[in-house]
Short mmCIF file of C-alpha atoms in Angstrom, two decimals:
data_model
loop_
_atom_site.label_atom_id
_atom_site.label_comp_id
_atom_site.label_asym_id
_atom_site.label_seq_id
_atom_site.Cartn_x
_atom_site.Cartn_y
_atom_site.Cartn_z
CA MET A 18 0.00 -0.02 -0.01
CA ALA A 19 2.87 2.41 0.77
CA LYS A 20 4.38 1.93 -2.71
CA LYS A 21 1.06 2.76 -4.49
CA THR A 22 0.82 6.00 -2.37
CA ILE A 23 4.28 7.07 -3.46
CA LYS A 24 3.44 6.51 -7.16
CA LYS A 25 0.25 8.54 -6.90
CA THR A 26 2.14 11.33 -5.11
CA THR A 27 4.90 11.30 -7.83
CA LYS A 28 2.29 11.54 -10.61
CA LYS A 29 0.59 14.52 -8.88
CA VAL A 30 4.05 16.33 -8.47
CA SER A 31 4.89 15.57 -12.15
CA SER A 32 1.55 16.95 -13.23
CA LYS A 33 2.05 20.16 -11.23
CA VAL A 34 5.55 20.60 -12.72
CA VAL A 35 4.24 20.18 -16.29
CA LEU A 36 1.39 22.60 -15.52
CA PHE A 37 3.78 25.08 -14.16
CA ILE A 38 6.07 24.86 -17.12
CA VAL A 39 3.16 25.26 -19.57
CA MET A 40 2.01 28.35 -17.56
CA LEU A 41 5.51 29.77 -17.78
CA ILE A 42 5.55 29.18 -21.54
CA ILE A 43 2.10 30.85 -21.96
CA LEU A 44 3.29 33.74 -19.86
CA ALA A 45 6.43 34.13 -21.85
CA VAL A 46 4.52 34.06 -25.06
CA CYS A 47 2.04 36.68 -23.72
CA LEU A 48 4.95 38.91 -22.61
CA ILE A 49 6.64 38.59 -25.96
CA GLY A 50 3.33 39.33 -27.70
CA ILE A 51 2.80 42.43 -25.49
CA ASN A 52 6.37 43.59 -26.08
CA ILE A 53 5.98 43.18 -29.90
CA PHE A 54 2.68 45.09 -29.79
CA VAL A 55 4.14 47.91 -27.70
CA ASN A 56 7.16 48.16 -30.01
CA MET A 57 4.98 48.25 -33.08
CA LYS A 58 2.94 51.07 -31.42
CA GLU A 59 6.05 53.08 -30.56
CA GLU A 60 7.42 52.61 -34.04
CA ARG A 61 4.23 53.93 -35.56
CA VAL A 62 4.26 56.92 -33.22
CA LEU A 63 7.85 57.76 -34.14
CA THR A 64 7.21 57.33 -37.81
CA THR A 65 4.25 59.69 -37.57
CA GLU A 66 6.45 62.18 -35.66
CA ILE A 67 9.15 62.10 -38.30
CA SER A 68 6.53 62.68 -41.02
CA SER A 69 5.20 65.65 -39.08
CA ILE A 70 8.59 67.16 -38.71
CA ASN A 71 9.31 66.84 -42.47
CA LYS A 72 6.05 68.45 -43.23
CA MET A 73 6.82 71.45 -40.90
CA LEU A 74 10.27 71.78 -42.46
CA ASN A 75 8.83 72.23 -45.92
CA GLU A 76 6.05 74.63 -44.99
CA LYS A 77 6.06 77.88 -46.98
CA ASN A 78 6.06 79.91 -43.82
CA PHE A 79 8.46 77.95 -41.66
CA ASP A 80 7.77 78.57 -37.96
CA GLU A 81 11.01 78.25 -36.17
CA LYS A 82 9.44 78.68 -32.62
CA LYS A 83 6.91 75.97 -33.39
CA MET A 84 9.67 73.64 -34.53
CA ASN A 85 11.82 74.33 -31.51
CA LYS A 86 8.89 73.39 -29.29
CA LYS A 87 8.44 70.11 -31.18
CA LEU A 88 12.19 69.33 -30.90
CA SER A 89 12.03 69.87 -27.18
CA THR A 90 9.12 67.33 -26.47
CA TYR A 91 9.18 63.62 -26.94
CA VAL A 92 6.29 61.28 -27.89
CA THR A 93 7.93 57.80 -27.62
CA ASN A 94 9.38 55.55 -24.96
CA GLY A 95 12.02 52.88 -24.57
CA GLU A 96 14.49 52.37 -27.40
CA TYR A 97 12.45 54.53 -29.73
CA ARG A 98 12.81 57.40 -27.29
CA VAL A 99 16.62 57.06 -27.76
CA ILE A 100 16.15 57.18 -31.51
CA GLU A 101 13.70 60.16 -31.28
CA LYS A 102 16.17 62.10 -29.05
CA ALA A 103 19.14 61.33 -31.40
CA TYR A 104 17.11 62.64 -34.36
CA LYS A 105 15.88 65.79 -32.65
CA ASN A 106 19.32 66.57 -31.29
CA TYR A 107 20.67 66.31 -34.82
CA LEU A 108 17.96 68.78 -36.05
CA LYS A 109 18.72 71.20 -33.24
CA ASP A 110 22.39 71.27 -34.18
CA ASN A 111 21.52 71.70 -37.85
CA GLN A 112 19.30 74.62 -36.87
CA LYS A 113 22.21 76.17 -35.01
CA THR A 114 24.23 76.06 -38.22
CA VAL A 115 21.35 77.65 -40.10
CA ASP A 116 21.24 80.36 -37.47
CA GLU A 117 24.93 81.00 -37.79
CA ILE A 118 24.50 81.44 -41.59
CA LYS A 119 21.58 83.84 -41.09
CA ASP A 120 23.61 85.85 -38.50
CA TYR A 121 26.40 86.17 -41.07
CA PHE A 122 24.05 87.59 -43.72
CA GLN A 123 22.45 89.98 -41.19
CA ASN A 124 25.82 91.35 -40.27
CA ASP A 125 27.28 91.28 -43.72
CA LYS A 126 28.87 94.58 -44.68
CA THR A 127 30.04 93.59 -48.23
CA SER A 128 27.86 96.25 -49.94
CA LYS A 129 29.65 99.06 -48.02
CA LEU A 130 33.01 98.07 -49.31
CA LEU A 131 32.32 99.65 -52.71
CA THR A 132 30.94 103.01 -51.38
CA MET A 133 32.66 106.24 -51.94
CA ASP A 134 33.01 106.63 -48.16
CA ASN A 135 34.96 103.40 -47.99
CA PHE A 136 37.10 104.45 -51.02
CA LYS A 137 38.05 107.59 -49.12
CA SER A 138 38.64 106.00 -45.75
CA ASP A 139 40.33 102.80 -46.75
CA GLY A 140 41.79 103.63 -50.19
CA LYS A 141 44.04 103.43 -51.89
CA GLU A 142 45.58 100.19 -50.53
CA PHE A 143 42.25 98.82 -49.02
CA LYS A 144 44.10 96.76 -46.50
CA THR A 145 41.10 96.62 -44.07
CA SER A 146 38.58 95.92 -46.83
CA LEU A 147 40.64 93.11 -48.48
CA GLU A 148 41.22 91.56 -45.04
CA GLU A 149 37.48 91.69 -44.40
CA ILE A 150 36.77 90.01 -47.63
CA LYS A 151 39.26 87.28 -46.89
CA LYS A 152 37.70 86.60 -43.49
CA SER A 153 34.21 86.63 -44.86
CA LYS A 154 35.14 84.18 -47.60
CA GLU A 155 36.72 81.82 -45.03
CA THR A 156 33.73 82.04 -42.71
CA LEU A 157 31.23 81.36 -45.46
CA THR A 158 33.28 78.54 -46.88
CA GLN A 159 33.45 76.86 -43.51
CA LEU A 160 29.78 77.32 -42.93
CA LYS A 161 28.96 75.90 -46.31
CA LYS A 162 31.23 72.84 -45.66
CA LYS A 163 29.56 72.33 -42.26
CA PHE A 164 26.11 72.69 -43.64
CA ASN A 165 26.83 70.14 -46.39
CA GLU A 166 28.40 67.71 -44.02
CA GLN A 167 25.35 67.67 -41.84
CA SER A 168 23.11 66.14 -44.49
CA LYS A 169 25.44 63.20 -44.98
CA GLU A 170 24.41 59.82 -43.63
CA GLU A 171 27.64 59.13 -41.78
CA TYR A 172 27.27 62.40 -40.01
CA VAL A 173 23.69 61.67 -38.93
CA MET A 174 24.69 58.25 -37.73
CA LYS A 175 27.07 59.84 -35.19
CA TYR A 176 24.09 60.81 -33.05
CA ILE A 177 23.14 57.12 -32.43
CA GLU A 178 26.70 56.04 -31.57
CA LYS A 179 27.33 54.48 -28.11
CA LYS A 180 23.60 54.34 -27.31
CA ASP A 181 23.72 50.62 -26.59
CA LEU A 182 20.94 49.82 -29.10
CA THR A 183 20.39 46.46 -30.77
CA GLU A 184 21.03 46.12 -34.52
CA TYR A 185 17.24 46.36 -35.28
CA TYR A 186 16.93 49.86 -33.83
CA VAL A 187 20.23 51.06 -35.39
CA THR A 188 19.01 49.76 -38.74
CA TYR A 189 15.64 51.49 -38.20
CA TYR A 190 17.48 54.80 -37.50
CA LYS A 191 19.70 54.42 -40.55
CA ASN A 192 16.90 53.53 -42.89
CA GLN A 193 14.17 55.83 -41.67
CA ILE A 194 16.20 58.93 -40.59
CA ALA A 195 19.94 58.97 -41.65
CA ARG A 196 19.26 57.95 -45.32
CA ASN A 197 16.19 60.15 -45.55
CA ILE A 198 17.41 63.61 -44.46
CA ILE A 199 15.22 66.17 -46.37
CA GLU A 200 16.51 69.54 -47.13
CA SER A 201 13.85 72.13 -46.56
CA LYS A 202 13.11 74.79 -49.17
CA SER A 203 14.59 77.45 -46.88
CA GLU A 204 17.81 75.33 -46.48
CA LYS A 205 18.19 75.01 -50.23
CA GLU A 206 17.68 78.73 -50.62
CA LEU A 207 20.22 79.34 -47.89
CA LYS A 208 22.81 77.19 -49.65
CA LYS A 209 22.08 79.04 -52.90
CA GLN A 210 22.58 82.31 -51.11
CA ILE A 211 25.95 81.22 -49.75
CA ASP A 212 27.24 80.47 -53.31
CA ILE A 213 25.90 83.86 -54.55
CA ASN A 214 27.58 85.73 -51.70
CA LEU A 215 30.88 83.88 -52.30
CA ASN A 216 30.68 84.81 -55.92
CA LEU A 217 29.94 88.41 -54.93
CA LEU A 218 32.91 88.60 -52.61
CA ASP A 219 35.17 87.53 -55.50
CA LYS A 220 33.90 90.26 -57.70
CA VAL A 221 34.24 92.90 -54.98
CA GLU A 222 37.73 91.68 -54.37
CA LYS A 223 38.46 92.11 -58.07
CA VAL A 224 37.30 95.71 -58.03
CA LEU A 225 39.33 96.57 -55.01
CA ASN A 226 42.42 94.92 -56.38
CA TYR A 227 41.88 96.78 -59.62
CA LEU A 228 41.86 100.07 -57.66
CA VAL A 229 44.95 99.03 -55.74
CA LYS A 230 46.78 98.21 -58.92
CA ASN A 231 45.81 101.54 -60.42
CA ALA A 232 46.00 103.59 -57.21
CA LYS A 233 47.85 106.50 -58.85
CA SER A 234 45.24 106.80 -61.65
CA TRP A 235 41.98 107.56 -59.74
CA ASN A 236 40.48 109.97 -57.25
CA VAL A 237 37.18 110.52 -55.44
CA ASP A 238 35.33 113.73 -55.66
CA GLY A 239 32.16 113.84 -53.72
CA ASP A 240 30.15 110.76 -54.65
CA THR A 241 32.04 109.98 -57.81
CA ILE A 242 35.28 108.25 -58.69
CA TYR A 243 37.36 109.62 -61.60
CA PHE A 244 40.06 107.86 -63.57
CA GLU A 245 42.73 109.44 -65.67
CA THR A 246 41.90 107.59 -68.93
CA ASP A 247 38.74 106.27 -70.61
CA GLU A 248 40.21 102.80 -70.67
CA LEU A 249 40.54 102.72 -66.90
CA THR A 250 37.10 104.05 -66.50
CA ASN A 251 35.58 101.47 -68.89
CA ASN A 252 37.39 98.56 -67.16
CA TYR A 253 36.15 99.76 -63.79
CA ASN A 254 32.56 99.99 -65.13
CA LYS A 255 32.71 96.44 -66.54
CA LEU A 256 33.79 95.11 -63.12
CA MET A 257 30.95 97.04 -61.48
CA GLU A 258 28.45 95.77 -64.02
CA GLU A 259 29.38 92.21 -63.18
CA ILE A 260 28.46 92.98 -59.56
CA LYS A 261 25.10 94.42 -60.58
CA LYS A 262 24.23 91.17 -62.38
CA GLN A 263 24.24 89.28 -59.00
#
């Protein structure tokens, strides 16, 4: 009788172990399912946020304050929050570069270099003016290079480095963000303006160098510059006409 009782007890224990294992498996499957569902939801939220940002960047009347507010708030959680922060930090840094370029244009004094007042004060060697042009060209060239670099995939990927993300999330960031950086209309216009300004600086520099070269053959009287020969006058006028075409 004792042996039969042991067998029944062993069977009951075995059944409980099997039931426990089954419950663990069911729980694990449920947790995996919930995790997948949550991740899918977070991914959809982030994809919608990216789309919203792209739309704002390409609006005719770009609202910088509205964009700054959006870049300072986060709509996702978990790993997707890491991705969202990386992307928005990139956009913040890109906006800083845009602001630097705008500040340059707001403080640009190139147009004053060819005034009669400047001819009187800085002529006839134009050391200050030519140095100012040199610095302006260096600044604009550096800003242009920086601006162009920021749209490259490898640059954007730097914002996700050392974030301890699995390959899936890194790939998502690469495919959905780094490879899909969209230049806004205002950014395209800004790049165009940089090239125009660099070209203008070259032409202004040519005028000033021409005046330096022919320093003994011109003078300023009131608001007019006079040259000793018609040939010098014509050459000067041609250089000035090139500037007016800008």
